[in-house]
Amino acid sequence: MTTPIALTIAGSDPSGGAGIQADLKTFAAHGVYGASVIVALTAQNTRGVTAIHEVPGAFVEAQIDAVLDDLQVTAGKIGMLATSEIILAVARALDRSRAFPLVVDPVMVATSGDVLLQPEAEAALREFILPRALLLTPNMPEAARLLGTSIADGDDELQRQAEALLALGPQAVLVKGGHGGGGEAVDVFFDGGAPVFLRAPRIPTRNTHGTGCTLSAAIAARLATGMRLADAVRAAKSYVSAAIRAGSMLRIGHGNGPLDHAAAGRTL
């Protein structure tokens, strides 16, 4: 029996709610073996980020080479990349490897509002990472920032931004609508065909730390098992909704608390 393996390339969250830690919890909840490459250490908790220590690009490359030289990775995700140096290092390492489905979560700003991608690195992200993505998963502020426009207001504008993001090179785009208003969280999935709007009831909770990391990791986990992209997106959204609902009962930290990855996994 072949074990599905997913790789996350992202930053570390010592409080355990986002980044590498959330990704590995999500992989485990889906029965997928998780490997990880840490590109940055952060000092953060549920209230915010107080410091970031970037890993040198050469060592990021060494981590990726070591994993891919030994493990048969069947899907991966990219999260926080922080700097142009790290972005270029990741691109070089991926160029040397066997291709696998890649979900790119363009982490630019934390839930707390702290900047996680240096502004001068945004061009490098567009040029070297987005064209490698099977799926790009920005939230509404990240989509607007990548396009140099205002945050989408309504389904029509959300769709137009998804179409514009597809032109940047990914094979498909999922614009996440969690930052929108109303009683539903509305995402739009677009791969060049008819746009698909994915709706879920908005859950009243402040425990949303790591939601974007969890969603992209859940999609990667499903892809690692061989699931089709559109089906993986739908299944991952259901998983995240369950994790938010279960996490709303948690009392961890004094700010935006984490999701409950394990409880949601038991519903799979």
XYZ file of C-alpha atoms in Angstrom:
268
model
C 0.000 0.000 0.000
C 1.380 3.395 -1.048
C 1.150 6.070 1.640
C 0.054 9.483 0.334
C 2.604 12.150 1.246
C 1.993 15.890 1.288
C 4.686 18.549 1.665
C 4.192 21.977 3.191
C 6.648 24.800 2.562
C 5.769 27.569 4.985
C 6.556 29.429 8.199
C 6.363 28.102 11.733
C 3.754 29.255 14.267
C 4.908 28.398 17.806
C 1.360 28.829 19.144
C 0.279 25.947 16.904
C -2.700 27.483 15.133
C -1.322 28.430 11.725
C 1.593 27.790 9.378
C 3.518 24.530 9.415
C 1.803 23.354 12.596
C -1.714 23.801 11.209
C -0.682 22.142 7.948
C 0.701 19.038 9.645
C -2.391 18.728 11.847
C -4.564 18.975 8.746
C -2.555 16.372 6.844
C -2.823 13.994 9.801
C -6.581 14.555 10.073
C -6.870 13.425 6.449
C -4.739 10.315 6.950
C -1.891 11.768 4.873
C 1.779 11.677 5.894
C 3.095 15.217 6.249
C 6.569 16.491 5.436
C 7.602 20.088 6.048
C 10.120 22.701 4.984
C 10.354 25.690 7.320
C 11.179 28.968 5.591
C 10.747 31.278 8.587
C 10.447 31.165 12.355
C 7.862 33.509 13.797
C 7.279 34.701 17.319
C 3.501 34.816 17.396
C 0.431 33.801 19.305
C -3.318 34.268 18.958
C -2.900 38.029 19.412
C -0.293 38.735 16.762
C 3.216 38.412 15.371
C 6.049 40.047 17.311
C 9.102 38.886 15.341
C 10.079 36.983 12.192
C 13.406 35.205 11.586
C 13.816 34.147 7.946
C 15.715 30.973 7.093
C 18.577 31.576 4.591
C 17.589 30.672 1.040
C 20.374 28.094 0.654
C 19.098 26.201 3.691
C 15.511 26.329 2.390
C 16.790 24.720 -0.814
C 18.676 22.095 1.175
C 15.505 21.162 3.080
C 13.461 20.800 -0.101
C 16.188 18.780 -1.818
C 16.491 16.458 1.186
C 12.747 15.778 1.322
C 12.206 15.325 -2.402
C 15.342 13.202 -2.848
C 13.912 10.620 -0.457
C 10.118 10.917 -0.173
C 7.604 10.287 -2.937
C 5.609 13.480 -2.413
C 2.212 13.289 -4.130
C 1.051 16.879 -3.499
C 2.285 20.008 -1.795
C 1.370 23.456 -0.598
C 3.243 26.697 -0.263
C 2.345 29.196 2.443
C 4.361 32.060 3.891
C 7.548 32.759 1.909
C 8.533 36.120 3.449
C 11.322 37.306 1.101
C 12.464 37.343 -2.514
C 15.509 35.257 -1.539
C 13.288 32.499 -0.170
C 10.944 32.654 -3.164
C 13.843 32.200 -5.589
C 15.275 29.377 -3.480
C 11.954 27.531 -3.500
C 11.609 28.008 -7.270
C 15.113 26.648 -7.924
C 14.546 23.599 -5.749
C 11.189 22.821 -7.359
C 12.790 23.105 -10.808
C 15.131 20.252 -9.844
C 12.351 17.987 -8.611
C 9.690 15.728 -10.035
C 6.510 17.713 -10.577
C 3.550 17.226 -8.225
C 0.274 19.137 -7.699
C 0.989 22.355 -5.831
C -1.438 24.549 -3.906
C -0.170 28.109 -3.361
C -1.600 30.120 -0.480
C -0.107 33.607 -1.022
C 0.282 34.482 2.656
C 0.839 38.227 2.789
C -0.845 39.439 5.971
C -1.731 37.497 9.136
C -5.234 37.442 10.625
C -3.897 39.916 13.190
C -2.882 42.341 10.414
C 0.856 41.694 10.661
C 2.740 41.721 7.325
C 4.224 38.302 6.467
C 5.490 38.979 2.920
C 7.894 41.826 2.307
C 6.400 44.261 -0.249
C 9.437 43.979 -2.529
C 8.886 40.196 -2.688
C 5.418 40.435 -4.225
C 6.753 40.718 -7.791
C 8.909 37.626 -7.269
C 5.887 35.731 -5.956
C 3.910 36.604 -9.097
C 6.755 35.715 -11.463
C 8.269 32.587 -9.927
C 5.597 30.937 -7.787
C 2.123 31.615 -9.195
C 2.846 29.963 -12.582
C 3.831 26.772 -10.715
C 0.477 26.524 -8.946
C -2.184 24.001 -9.776
C -4.347 26.139 -7.481
C -3.914 29.644 -6.063
C -5.923 30.319 -2.875
C -5.871 34.027 -1.929
C -8.325 35.569 0.485
C -10.085 38.755 -0.601
C -7.415 41.224 0.619
C -4.625 39.083 -0.897
C -6.467 38.858 -4.231
C -6.825 42.630 -4.306
C -3.170 43.106 -3.408
C -1.960 40.707 -6.106
C -4.055 42.582 -8.676
C -3.365 46.091 -7.376
C -7.039 46.842 -6.951
C -9.673 47.252 -4.244
C -11.222 44.371 -2.296
C -14.079 42.701 -4.189
C -17.607 43.781 -3.317
C -20.114 41.104 -4.275
C -20.108 37.899 -6.303
C -19.617 39.551 -9.697
C -16.473 41.380 -8.651
C -15.191 38.293 -6.863
C -15.581 36.387 -10.139
C -13.796 39.077 -12.151
C -10.871 39.016 -9.761
C -10.658 35.222 -9.982
C -10.508 35.511 -13.767
C -7.779 38.173 -13.571
C -5.750 36.051 -11.144
C -5.933 33.070 -13.498
C -4.169 35.223 -16.088
C -1.161 35.432 -13.730
C -0.332 31.791 -14.425
C -1.966 29.313 -12.018
C -4.086 26.550 -13.511
C -6.989 27.389 -11.198
C -7.935 29.975 -8.578
C -9.990 29.833 -5.398
C -10.724 33.303 -4.011
C -11.793 32.902 -0.387
C -14.650 35.091 0.775
C -14.237 34.794 4.513
C -13.504 38.528 4.784
C -16.823 39.397 3.170
C -20.051 40.245 4.911
C -23.426 38.573 5.128
C -24.585 35.318 6.609
C -22.566 33.138 4.226
C -18.863 32.739 3.490
C -18.740 32.680 -0.306
C -15.679 31.442 -2.219
C -15.317 31.348 -6.007
C -13.445 28.564 -7.816
C -12.356 29.274 -11.388
C -10.289 27.135 -13.748
C -11.202 28.750 -17.053
C -14.659 27.181 -17.327
C -17.823 28.246 -15.595
C -17.102 29.801 -12.182
C -18.262 27.775 -9.179
C -19.471 29.588 -6.069
C -19.009 27.650 -2.854
C -21.197 28.799 0.026
C -21.164 27.906 3.707
C -22.954 29.459 6.699
C -20.794 32.042 8.448
C -19.979 30.758 11.956
C -19.976 33.430 14.676
C -16.575 32.954 16.326
C -13.299 34.801 16.718
C -11.380 31.498 16.553
C -10.231 31.798 12.943
C -6.445 31.762 13.389
C -4.926 29.654 10.609
C -8.085 29.244 8.521
C -6.340 29.927 5.213
C -3.413 27.638 6.037
C -5.838 24.882 6.982
C -7.879 25.195 3.795
C -4.886 25.039 1.452
C -3.429 22.125 3.430
C -6.747 20.259 3.276
C -6.866 20.703 -0.495
C -3.274 19.464 -0.808
C -4.087 16.467 1.398
C -7.012 15.520 -0.823
C -4.881 15.936 -3.939
C -2.231 13.705 -2.369
C -4.771 10.897 -2.241
C -5.561 11.311 -5.944
C -8.769 13.337 -5.700
C -9.709 15.647 -8.575
C -9.062 19.337 -7.922
C -12.679 20.543 -7.960
C -13.716 17.730 -5.612
C -10.735 18.412 -3.348
C -11.744 22.066 -3.059
C -15.315 21.201 -2.078
C -14.210 18.566 0.435
C -11.641 20.934 1.961
C -14.193 23.714 2.401
C -16.478 21.289 4.249
C -13.570 20.215 6.466
C -12.639 23.807 7.309
C -16.243 24.678 8.128
C -16.331 21.718 10.523
C -12.988 22.759 12.038
C -14.208 26.327 12.598
C -17.462 25.081 14.121
C -15.623 22.710 16.472
C -12.979 25.335 17.200
C -15.580 27.868 18.267
C -15.851 25.900 21.520
C -12.113 26.127 22.257
C -10.643 28.552 24.757
C -7.023 28.738 23.674
C -5.197 32.051 23.948
C -6.566 35.540 24.400
C -6.965 36.601 20.760
C -8.087 34.878 17.581
C -7.974 31.255 18.674
C -7.264 28.198 16.479
C -9.541 25.787 14.669
C -10.112 22.253 15.934
C -8.353 20.193 13.262
C -8.714 16.874 15.062
C -12.453 17.169 15.752
C -13.102 18.022 12.117
C -10.957 15.067 11.040
C -13.208 12.673 12.936
C -16.070 13.658 10.623
C -14.191 12.659 7.450
